[in-house]
CSV table of C-alpha atoms in Angstrom, one decimal:
chain,number,residue,atom,x,y,z
A,18,MET,CA,61.1,-9.2,-64.6
A,19,GLU,CA,60.8,-6.9,-61.7
A,20,LEU,CA,58.1,-5.0,-63.4
A,21,ASP,CA,56.1,-8.1,-63.9
A,22,GLU,CA,56.5,-8.9,-60.2
A,23,HIS,CA,55.4,-5.4,-59.2
A,24,SER,CA,52.5,-5.6,-61.5
A,25,ALA,CA,51.5,-9.0,-60.0
A,26,VAL,CA,51.8,-7.6,-56.5
A,27,THR,CA,49.8,-4.5,-57.4
A,28,ASP,CA,47.1,-6.7,-58.9
A,29,THR,CA,47.0,-8.9,-55.8
A,30,LEU,CA,46.8,-5.8,-53.6
A,31,LYS,CA,43.9,-4.5,-55.7
A,32,GLU,CA,42.1,-7.8,-55.3
A,33,VAL,CA,42.7,-7.7,-51.6
A,34,ALA,CA,41.4,-4.1,-51.5
A,35,MET,CA,38.3,-5.1,-53.4
A,36,GLU,CA,37.7,-8.1,-51.0
A,37,LEU,CA,38.1,-5.7,-48.1
A,38,ASP,CA,35.5,-3.4,-49.6
A,39,GLU,CA,33.1,-6.3,-50.0
A,40,HIS,CA,33.8,-7.4,-46.4
A,41,SER,CA,33.2,-3.8,-45.2
A,42,ALA,CA,29.9,-3.7,-47.1
A,43,VAL,CA,28.9,-7.0,-45.5
A,44,THR,CA,29.9,-5.7,-42.1
A,45,ASP,CA,27.9,-2.5,-42.6
A,46,THR,CA,24.9,-4.6,-43.6
A,47,LEU,CA,25.3,-6.8,-40.6
A,48,LYS,CA,25.5,-3.7,-38.3
A,49,GLU,CA,22.3,-2.3,-39.9
A,50,ALA,CA,20.5,-5.7,-39.4
A,51,ALA,CA,21.7,-5.8,-35.8
A,52,MET,CA,20.3,-2.3,-35.2
A,53,GLU,CA,17.0,-3.2,-36.7
A,54,LEU,CA,16.9,-6.3,-34.5
A,55,VAL,CA,17.5,-4.1,-31.4
A,56,GLU,CA,14.7,-1.8,-32.5
A,57,HIS,CA,12.3,-4.8,-33.1
A,58,SER,CA,13.3,-6.2,-29.7
A,59,ALA,CA,12.3,-2.9,-28.1
A,60,VAL,CA,9.0,-2.9,-29.9
A,61,THR,CA,8.4,-6.5,-28.9
A,62,ASP,CA,9.1,-5.6,-25.3
A,63,THR,CA,6.7,-2.7,-25.5
A,64,LEU,CA,4.0,-4.9,-27.0
A,65,LYS,CA,4.5,-7.5,-24.2
A,66,GLU,CA,4.2,-4.8,-21.6
A,67,ALA,CA,1.0,-3.5,-23.2
A,68,ALA,CA,-0.4,-7.1,-23.3
A,69,MET,CA,0.3,-7.5,-19.6
A,70,GLU,CA,-1.4,-4.3,-18.8
A,71,LEU,CA,-4.4,-5.3,-20.9
A,72,ASP,CA,-4.5,-8.6,-19.0
A,73,GLU,CA,-4.4,-6.8,-15.7
A,74,HIS,CA,-7.1,-4.4,-16.9
A,75,SER,CA,-9.3,-7.3,-18.0
A,76,ALA,CA,-8.8,-9.0,-14.5
A,77,VAL,CA,-9.8,-5.7,-12.8
A,78,THR,CA,-12.8,-5.4,-15.1
A,79,ASP,CA,-13.9,-9.0,-14.4
A,80,THR,CA,-13.6,-8.4,-10.6
A,81,LEU,CA,-15.7,-5.2,-10.9
A,82,LYS,CA,-18.3,-7.1,-12.9
A,83,GLU,CA,-18.5,-9.8,-10.2
A,84,LEU,CA,-18.8,-7.1,-7.5
A,85,ALA,CA,-21.6,-5.4,-9.5
A,86,MET,CA,-23.4,-8.7,-9.6
A,87,GLU,CA,-23.0,-9.1,-5.9
A,88,LEU,CA,-24.5,-5.7,-5.4
A,89,VAL,CA,-27.5,-6.7,-7.5
A,90,GLU,CA,-27.9,-10.0,-5.5
A,91,HIS,CA,-27.5,-8.2,-2.1
A,92,SER,CA,-30.1,-5.7,-3.1
A,93,ALA,CA,-32.5,-8.4,-4.1
A,94,VAL,CA,-32.0,-10.3,-0.8
A,95,THR,CA,-32.2,-7.1,1.2
A,96,ASP,CA,-35.5,-6.1,-0.5
A,97,THR,CA,-36.9,-9.6,0.1
A,98,LEU,CA,-35.8,-9.7,3.8
A,99,LYS,CA,-37.3,-6.2,4.4
A,100,GLU,CA,-40.7,-7.7,3.8
A,101,ALA,CA,-40.1,-10.7,6.1
A,102,ASP,CA,-40.8,-11.0,9.8
A,103,GLU,CA,-37.8,-9.7,11.7
A,104,THR,CA,-37.7,-12.7,14.0
A,105,ARG,CA,-37.7,-15.2,11.1
A,106,LYS,CA,-34.5,-17.2,10.8
A,107,CYS,CA,-32.4,-17.0,7.7
A,108,CYS,CA,-29.0,-18.2,6.5
A,109,LEU,CA,-26.4,-15.6,5.7
A,110,MET,CA,-23.2,-16.2,3.8
A,111,LEU,CA,-20.6,-13.5,4.1
A,112,GLY,CA,-17.0,-14.0,3.2
A,113,GLY,CA,-17.6,-17.7,2.5
A,114,VAL,CA,-19.0,-18.4,6.0
A,115,LEU,CA,-22.6,-19.5,6.3
A,116,GLY,CA,-24.4,-18.6,9.5
A,117,GLU,CA,-27.9,-18.7,10.9
A,118,ARG,CA,-29.3,-15.4,12.0
A,119,THR,CA,-32.6,-13.6,12.3
A,120,VAL,CA,-33.8,-11.2,9.6
A,121,GLN,CA,-33.2,-8.4,12.1
A,122,GLU,CA,-29.5,-9.4,12.5
A,123,ALA,CA,-28.9,-10.2,8.9
A,124,LEU,CA,-30.2,-6.9,7.3
A,125,PRO,CA,-27.5,-4.7,8.9
A,126,ALA,CA,-24.7,-7.2,8.0
A,127,LEU,CA,-26.0,-7.2,4.4
A,128,GLY,CA,-26.2,-3.4,4.3
A,129,ASN,CA,-22.6,-3.1,5.6
A,130,TYR,CA,-21.3,-5.6,3.1
A,131,LYS,CA,-23.2,-3.8,0.3
A,132,GLU,CA,-21.7,-0.5,1.4
A,133,GLN,CA,-18.2,-2.0,1.3
A,134,ILE,CA,-18.7,-3.3,-2.2
A,135,GLN,CA,-20.1,0.1,-3.3
A,136,LYS,CA,-17.0,1.9,-1.9
A,137,ILE,CA,-14.7,-0.4,-3.9
A,138,THR,CA,-16.6,0.1,-7.1
A,139,ASP,CA,-16.9,3.9,-6.5
A,140,ALA,CA,-13.2,4.2,-5.8
A,141,ASP,CA,-12.4,2.4,-9.0
A,142,THR,CA,-14.8,4.5,-11.0
A,143,THR,CA,-13.2,7.7,-9.5
A,144,ALA,CA,-9.7,6.4,-10.1
A,145,SER,CA,-10.4,5.3,-13.7
A,146,GLY,CA,-11.8,8.7,-14.4
A,147,LYS,CA,-8.4,10.1,-13.4
A,148,GLY,CA,-6.6,7.5,-15.5
A,149,LYS,CA,-5.6,5.4,-12.6
A,150,ARG,CA,-6.7,2.1,-11.2
A,151,THR,CA,-6.9,1.0,-7.6
A,152,LYS,CA,-5.7,-2.4,-6.8
């Protein structure tokens, strides 16, 4: 009878050992899945950072396009005012403020503003050539 009991205990221990092996395999699979999830999370974070940098780059590009348009507009206004009588009154809007001036007073202000815009666009062009952007 003892032999049958030992045999039954041995069989039970074998079954428990097999279940432990199965649990160990499941645990290993879960560990691998967790590691892959961590790797995917890192990739996702990198992609999010790249998307934010792209958005920032797009915003800078849009601002530079606006400044380029302002340069064109200021050049057109300056060319027109150069042909006008210096004592003629004109309206000048700089920085969102509209003022009345003579052509003689307005031309230097336009030229100064145009130079400031040109410095900004030149600085960005120089910085982007070196792989950096100015803010």
